[in-house]
Coordinates of C-alpha atoms and ligand atoms in Angstrom, one line a residue:
Y1 CA 37.4 -19.1 23.5
R2 CA 33.9 -19.2 21.9
V3 CA 33.5 -17.5 18.6
P4 CA 30.8 -14.4 19.3
I5 CA 27.4 -15.4 17.5
G6 CA 27.2 -13.9 14.2
R7 CA 31.2 -14.8 13.3
R8 CA 31.6 -17.3 10.7
A9 CA 32.1 -20.5 12.9
I10 CA 35.2 -21.7 11.9
Q11 CA 38.0 -18.4 11.1
T12 CA 40.5 -19.7 9.1
A13 CA 43.6 -17.8 8.5
S14 CA 42.2 -16.9 5.1
S15 CA 39.1 -15.2 6.7
R16 CA 40.9 -12.6 8.7
I17 CA 38.6 -9.6 8.7
P18 CA 40.4 -6.6 7.4
N19 CA 40.4 -3.2 9.0
F20 CA 40.0 -1.8 5.7
A21 CA 37.8 -1.1 2.6
F22 CA 37.5 0.0 -1.1
A23 CA 35.0 2.8 -3.0
F24 CA 35.3 2.5 -6.5
D25 CA 34.1 5.2 -8.8
I26 CA 32.4 3.8 -11.4
D27 CA 32.5 5.8 -14.7
G28 CA 36.5 6.0 -15.8
V29 CA 37.4 3.2 -13.2
L30 CA 35.2 0.3 -13.7
L31 CA 33.3 1.1 -17.0
R32 CA 33.5 3.4 -19.5
S33 CA 30.7 4.2 -21.4
S34 CA 29.2 0.7 -19.8
K35 CA 32.2 -0.6 -21.0
P36 CA 34.2 -2.8 -18.9
I37 CA 37.7 -1.2 -18.2
P38 CA 40.6 -4.0 -18.4
G39 CA 41.2 -5.2 -14.7
A40 CA 38.0 -4.4 -13.5
A41 CA 36.2 -7.6 -13.5
D42 CA 39.4 -9.3 -11.8
S43 CA 39.7 -6.4 -9.2
L44 CA 36.3 -6.9 -7.9
A45 CA 36.1 -10.8 -8.1
L46 CA 39.4 -10.7 -6.1
L47 CA 38.2 -8.6 -3.3
K48 CA 35.1 -10.9 -3.2
K49 CA 37.1 -13.7 -3.0
Q50 CA 39.3 -12.4 -0.2
G51 CA 36.4 -11.0 2.0
I52 CA 37.2 -7.3 1.7
P53 CA 34.2 -5.0 1.6
F54 CA 33.9 -2.6 -0.9
I55 CA 31.3 -0.1 -2.4
L56 CA 30.5 1.4 -5.8
L57 CA 30.3 5.1 -5.1
T58 CA 29.2 7.1 -8.3
N59 CA 27.5 10.5 -9.4
G60 CA 25.7 8.6 -12.3
G61 CA 22.3 7.0 -11.5
G62 CA 19.2 7.4 -13.7
K63 CA 18.1 3.7 -12.5
H64 CA 17.3 2.0 -9.6
E65 CA 20.1 0.3 -7.4
T66 CA 18.9 -3.0 -7.8
E67 CA 18.8 -2.4 -11.7
R68 CA 22.4 -0.6 -12.2
V69 CA 23.8 -3.4 -10.0
A70 CA 22.4 -6.2 -11.7
E71 CA 23.5 -4.2 -15.1
I72 CA 27.2 -4.0 -13.6
S73 CA 27.0 -7.8 -12.3
D74 CA 26.2 -8.7 -16.2
K75 CA 29.1 -6.5 -17.6
L76 CA 31.5 -7.6 -15.2
Q77 CA 30.6 -11.0 -14.6
V78 CA 31.0 -10.6 -10.8
P79 CA 28.0 -11.2 -8.6
L80 CA 27.3 -7.5 -6.9
D81 CA 24.4 -6.9 -4.2
P82 CA 22.4 -4.0 -4.4
S83 CA 23.9 -3.0 -1.2
V84 CA 27.2 -2.3 -2.5
I85 CA 26.1 0.7 -5.0
V86 CA 25.6 4.4 -3.9
Q87 CA 24.4 6.5 -6.9
S88 CA 24.3 10.5 -6.9
H89 CA 20.4 10.0 -6.1
S90 CA 20.3 7.3 -3.6
P91 CA 20.4 10.1 -0.7
F92 CA 17.3 11.3 -1.9
A93 CA 15.2 8.5 -0.3
E94 CA 15.8 10.1 2.6
L95 CA 13.7 12.9 2.0
V96 CA 10.8 10.9 1.5
K97 CA 9.8 10.7 5.2
G98 CA 11.6 13.6 5.9
V99 CA 12.6 14.5 9.8
D100 CA 8.7 14.9 10.5
E101 CA 5.4 14.9 8.8
A102 CA 5.7 18.6 7.8
S103 CA 8.8 18.2 6.3
S104 CA 7.7 14.6 4.2
L105 CA 7.4 14.9 0.7
E106 CA 5.9 11.5 0.5
N107 CA 2.6 12.6 -0.7
K108 CA 3.5 16.2 -2.1
C109 CA 3.9 17.0 -5.9
V110 CA 7.6 16.9 -6.8
L111 CA 9.0 17.8 -10.3
V112 CA 11.5 14.9 -11.2
V113 CA 14.0 16.0 -14.0
G114 CA 16.4 13.8 -16.2
G115 CA 17.4 10.7 -17.1
D116 CA 16.0 8.3 -19.9
G117 CA 12.0 8.4 -20.6
D118 CA 10.8 8.2 -17.1
N119 CA 13.1 6.0 -15.6
C120 CA 13.8 8.7 -12.8
R121 CA 10.2 9.0 -12.1
R122 CA 10.1 5.4 -11.4
V123 CA 13.1 5.2 -9.4
A124 CA 11.5 8.2 -7.4
E125 CA 8.7 6.2 -6.5
Q126 CA 10.4 3.0 -5.6
Y127 CA 12.0 5.2 -3.1
G128 CA 8.5 6.1 -1.8
F129 CA 7.6 9.3 -3.5
K130 CA 3.8 9.1 -4.4
N131 CA 3.3 12.1 -6.9
V132 CA 6.0 12.5 -9.2
V133 CA 5.3 14.6 -12.3
T134 CA 8.1 15.0 -15.2
P135 CA 8.9 17.9 -17.7
G136 CA 7.4 15.2 -20.3
D137 CA 4.2 14.9 -18.6
I138 CA 3.8 18.9 -18.7
F139 CA 4.9 19.1 -22.3
T140 CA 2.4 16.5 -23.6
A141 CA -0.3 18.0 -21.6
Y142 CA 0.5 21.5 -22.8
P143 CA 2.7 21.4 -25.5
S144 CA 2.9 25.3 -25.7
V145 CA 4.9 25.2 -22.5
W146 CA 7.9 25.0 -24.9
P147 CA 7.7 25.6 -28.4
F148 CA 10.4 23.9 -29.1
S149 CA 10.4 20.4 -28.2
K150 CA 7.9 19.4 -30.9
N151 CA 10.2 17.1 -32.7
F152 CA 10.4 15.0 -29.4
Q153 CA 6.7 14.5 -29.0
D154 CA 6.8 11.1 -30.2
Y155 CA 9.4 10.6 -27.3
Y156 CA 7.5 12.1 -24.8
N157 CA 4.2 10.2 -25.5
T158 CA 6.0 6.9 -24.6
F159 CA 6.1 7.9 -21.2
S160 CA 4.2 10.8 -20.2
R161 CA 1.3 10.6 -17.7
P162 CA -1.6 13.0 -17.5
L163 CA -1.4 15.5 -15.0
P164 CA -3.4 16.0 -12.0
K165 CA -6.9 17.1 -12.9
P166 CA -6.6 20.7 -14.0
I167 CA -8.5 23.6 -12.9
D168 CA -8.4 25.2 -16.3
P169 CA -8.9 23.1 -19.1
T170 CA -7.3 25.6 -21.3
N171 CA -4.2 25.9 -19.5
P172 CA -3.5 22.4 -17.7
T173 CA -0.5 23.4 -16.0
K174 CA -2.3 26.5 -14.3
G175 CA -2.7 25.6 -10.5
L176 CA -0.1 22.6 -10.5
K177 CA 1.6 23.1 -7.4
F178 CA 4.9 21.7 -6.9
D179 CA 6.7 21.3 -3.2
A180 CA 10.3 20.3 -4.3
V181 CA 12.2 20.2 -7.7
F182 CA 14.6 17.0 -8.1
V183 CA 17.2 17.1 -11.1
F184 CA 17.6 12.9 -10.7
N185 CA 20.2 12.3 -13.5
D186 CA 21.3 14.4 -16.6
P187 CA 18.8 15.9 -18.4
R188 CA 18.3 14.7 -21.8
D189 CA 16.4 17.8 -23.0
W190 CA 18.4 20.8 -21.2
A191 CA 15.8 23.3 -22.6
L192 CA 12.2 22.0 -22.2
D193 CA 14.0 21.1 -18.7
T194 CA 15.1 24.9 -18.1
Q195 CA 12.1 26.1 -19.1
V196 CA 9.8 24.4 -16.8
I197 CA 12.4 24.4 -13.8
M198 CA 12.2 28.3 -14.2
D199 CA 8.7 28.5 -14.6
V200 CA 8.7 26.8 -11.4
L201 CA 11.5 28.6 -9.5
M202 CA 9.8 32.3 -11.0
S203 CA 6.3 31.1 -9.4
S204 CA 4.5 32.2 -6.2
Q205 CA 4.6 29.3 -3.9
G206 CA 5.6 26.8 -6.7
V207 CA 2.3 27.2 -8.7
M208 CA 2.9 26.8 -12.0
G209 CA 1.5 29.8 -14.3
T210 CA 1.9 32.5 -11.6
L211 CA 4.6 34.9 -11.0
S212 CA 6.2 35.5 -7.6
G213 CA 6.6 39.3 -6.3
T214 CA 5.0 40.7 -9.1
N215 CA 1.8 41.8 -7.8
G216 CA 0.1 40.2 -11.2
R217 CA 2.6 41.8 -13.4
T218 CA 3.8 39.0 -16.0
D219 CA 6.8 41.1 -17.6
L220 CA 9.7 38.8 -16.7
P221 CA 13.0 40.0 -17.3
N222 CA 14.2 41.8 -14.1
H223 CA 10.8 42.3 -12.7
G224 CA 11.9 42.6 -9.3
Y225 CA 11.5 39.3 -8.3
Q226 CA 11.5 38.3 -4.9
Q227 CA 11.6 34.8 -4.1
D228 CA 8.4 34.1 -2.6
G229 CA 7.9 30.4 -1.3
Q230 CA 10.5 29.0 -3.8
P231 CA 10.3 25.2 -3.7
P232 CA 13.5 23.7 -2.7
L233 CA 15.5 22.5 -5.7
Y234 CA 17.9 19.4 -5.7
F235 CA 20.6 18.5 -7.7
S236 CA 21.9 14.8 -7.8
N237 CA 25.3 15.8 -8.6
P238 CA 28.2 18.4 -9.5
D239 CA 29.9 17.1 -12.4
L240 CA 30.4 19.4 -14.7
W241 CA 32.7 16.9 -16.7
W242 CA 32.2 13.2 -16.6
A243 CA 34.3 10.3 -18.8
A244 CA 32.2 8.9 -21.5
A245 CA 32.5 6.9 -24.7
Y246 CA 34.1 10.6 -26.5
P247 CA 38.1 10.2 -25.9
L248 CA 37.5 13.8 -24.4
P249 CA 35.3 14.3 -21.3
R250 CA 31.4 15.4 -21.9
L251 CA 29.3 17.9 -20.1
G252 CA 27.7 16.6 -16.9
Q253 CA 24.9 17.2 -14.7
G254 CA 27.0 20.3 -13.5
G255 CA 27.0 21.7 -16.9
F256 CA 23.2 21.7 -17.0
R257 CA 23.3 23.4 -13.6
E258 CA 25.3 25.9 -14.8
A259 CA 23.3 26.5 -17.7
L260 CA 20.2 26.9 -15.5
E261 CA 22.2 29.3 -13.2
G262 CA 23.1 31.8 -16.4
V263 CA 19.3 31.6 -17.2
W264 CA 18.4 32.5 -13.7
A265 CA 20.9 35.5 -13.2
A266 CA 20.0 36.8 -16.6
T267 CA 16.1 36.6 -15.6
T268 CA 16.6 37.8 -12.2
G269 CA 19.9 39.6 -11.6
G270 CA 21.1 36.5 -10.0
P271 CA 24.1 36.9 -7.6
S272 CA 25.3 40.0 -8.6
K273 CA 22.0 41.6 -7.3
G274 CA 22.1 39.2 -4.2
I275 CA 19.6 36.9 -5.9
E276 CA 21.5 33.5 -5.5
L277 CA 19.8 30.3 -6.9
K278 CA 18.7 28.6 -3.6
K279 CA 19.8 25.0 -4.5
T280 CA 21.2 21.9 -2.5
V281 CA 23.7 19.9 -4.5
I282 CA 24.6 16.6 -3.5
G283 CA 27.1 13.6 -4.6
K284 CA 30.8 13.4 -4.7
P285 CA 32.7 15.7 -3.6
F286 CA 30.5 16.5 -0.7
Q287 CA 30.8 15.4 2.9
G288 CA 26.9 14.2 3.2
T289 CA 27.4 11.8 0.2
Y290 CA 30.4 10.3 1.7
E291 CA 28.7 10.3 5.1
F292 CA 26.0 8.0 3.3
A293 CA 28.4 6.0 1.6
E294 CA 30.3 5.1 4.5
R295 CA 27.5 4.3 6.9
Q296 CA 26.4 1.9 4.0
L297 CA 29.9 0.4 3.8
L298 CA 29.8 -0.2 7.8
R299 CA 26.3 -1.7 7.3
N300 CA 27.7 -4.0 4.6
R301 CA 31.1 -4.9 6.9
A302 CA 28.9 -5.7 10.1
A303 CA 26.3 -7.9 7.9
A304 CA 29.5 -9.8 6.5
F305 CA 31.6 -10.1 9.8
G306 CA 29.1 -9.9 12.3
N307 CA 28.4 -6.6 14.6
D308 CA 30.0 -7.6 17.6
A309 CA 32.6 -5.7 20.0
S310 CA 35.4 -7.8 18.5
L311 CA 34.8 -6.4 14.9
P312 CA 37.7 -4.1 14.2
P313 CA 37.0 -0.7 13.3
L314 CA 37.2 0.5 9.8
Q315 CA 40.4 2.4 9.7
K316 CA 40.7 3.1 6.3
V317 CA 38.9 3.6 2.9
Y318 CA 40.7 3.4 -0.5
M319 CA 38.9 5.9 -2.7
I320 CA 39.6 4.8 -6.5
G321 CA 38.4 7.3 -8.8
D322 CA 39.0 9.2 -12.2
N323 CA 38.0 12.8 -11.7
P324 CA 40.1 14.7 -9.4
E325 CA 37.3 17.1 -9.0
S326 CA 34.8 14.4 -7.4
D327 CA 36.2 11.4 -6.6
I328 CA 39.7 12.9 -5.1
R329 CA 38.6 16.2 -3.9
G330 CA 35.8 14.3 -1.8
A331 CA 37.8 11.7 -0.4
N332 CA 40.6 14.1 0.8
S333 CA 38.0 16.4 2.6
Y334 CA 36.0 13.7 3.9
R335 CA 36.0 13.9 7.6
S336 CA 34.5 10.7 9.1
D337 CA 32.9 10.7 12.3
I338 CA 34.1 7.1 13.1
G339 CA 37.6 7.9 12.6
S340 CA 38.1 6.3 9.3
S341 CA 41.1 7.7 6.9
W342 CA 40.0 8.0 3.1
H343 CA 43.3 7.0 0.7
S344 CA 42.4 8.7 -2.6
I345 CA 43.8 6.8 -5.5
L346 CA 43.5 8.8 -9.2
V347 CA 43.6 6.3 -12.4
R348 CA 44.2 7.3 -15.6
T349 CA 41.3 5.5 -17.4
G350 CA 38.8 8.2 -17.5
V351 CA 38.5 12.2 -16.9
Y352 CA 42.1 12.5 -15.6
T353 CA 44.7 11.3 -18.1
G354 CA 48.1 12.7 -16.9
G355 CA 49.7 15.9 -15.9
E356 CA 49.1 18.0 -12.6
P357 CA 45.6 17.0 -11.1
A358 CA 43.5 19.9 -9.9
W359 CA 43.4 17.8 -6.5
T360 CA 46.1 15.9 -5.4
P361 CA 45.6 12.4 -4.8
K362 CA 47.4 10.7 -2.1
T363 CA 48.3 7.7 -4.7
I364 CA 48.2 7.8 -8.7
T365 CA 48.2 4.4 -10.7
D366 CA 47.4 3.6 -14.6
N367 CA 44.3 1.7 -13.7
V368 CA 42.0 0.0 -11.3
Q369 CA 44.0 -3.1 -11.3
A370 CA 47.2 -1.5 -10.2
A371 CA 45.5 0.7 -7.4
V372 CA 44.2 -2.7 -5.9
E373 CA 47.2 -4.1 -5.9
W374 CA 49.2 -1.3 -4.5
A375 CA 46.5 -1.0 -1.7
L376 CA 46.4 -4.5 -0.5
K377 CA 50.5 -4.5 -0.4
S378 CA 50.0 -0.8 1.4
S379 CA 47.6 -2.6 3.9
K380 CA 50.3 -5.4 4.4
W381 CA 47.0 -7.7 3.1
T382 CA 49.4 -9.7 0.8
Ligands
LIG1 O1 26.5 11.0 -14.9 C1 27.7 10.1 -14.3 C2 28.8 10.9 -14.2 O2 28.6 12.3 -13.8 C3 30.2 10.4 -13.7 O3 29.8 9.5 -13.2 O4 30.6 7.1 -11.8 O5 32.2 8.7 -12.6 O6 30.8 9.4 -10.8 P1 30.9 8.5 -11.9
LIG2 MG1 34.2 8.6 -12.7

């Protein structure tokens, strides 16, 4: 019997290849406001020692995957490879090249919103976007775009970049055309970000300083808005609430989106007038994010065990999360095209703390360590 190439030469009893894996949510499971949750480090260290594949599947972000994983490795004192993490905005990297030249955004001007400073701009550039503008750039170039962010000017000055050459020095935003708007992470200045996104959404063809469907009129409210080439709007995560340092959940990126949808509805008439805000929301609990995560898990598994016919198929993924709305709902509804089944495990260390959860998990445990122990026993691994 020859061990197929790519597999470890000596297969000892302890190096059995598991037909299962884990997906860990981060906030409220492994970390709470960047502080390790008891048992998190031991759980990841145990799986690494046993050679059991796992990924970190988070609606968080705001830094590049390499940077975020280095931080988590340091906090948990468990060496982790950047390939183990899927962040809310990780799938946006697939939009740089698009499916063809026409859909590529690589060289198009995109607005990137959210995160600290221009961290998200730099993540977008590391993904391959070459022409990224932030609301801070716009505010620094033309403060009257939003009269109430003057108190934050020093902050914006630390990272803003000049806008592309203005066609009208008296209005540097005039003619600035956006081909897409991305909310990468939780906005820090909801007011400025809402105003700038609305300027782009209400514009003609994504050109700031113009208004769509108005034949030159500029009275905004209920001006008979018609969507005229609105650039695509992407949100990286739907979380209305998440578990931060405060004992009660805090508003997440979903809170910002709901506020923006309120301004949209008041301005255009919104859904009640049949004018839905056209948008794409990714992240947990949506199918696309779980597909992206499973593909990454399969790549990591193949890299660890070799990708030959003898590799047992991945049959089960234990999804351990703290938020019924994103982690549990997503795992319960995910339909894998490789036939794996995702087993949702809800822990009590984050958003959920007890009572009847809005989405019913397969299993509930107090914390991540109990969840891993239960799963290993359920898989007859230990
Ligand atoms: O912004 C982070 C928050 O939305 C939730 O993160 O790790 O619990 O999915 P996570
Ligand atoms: Mg969480």
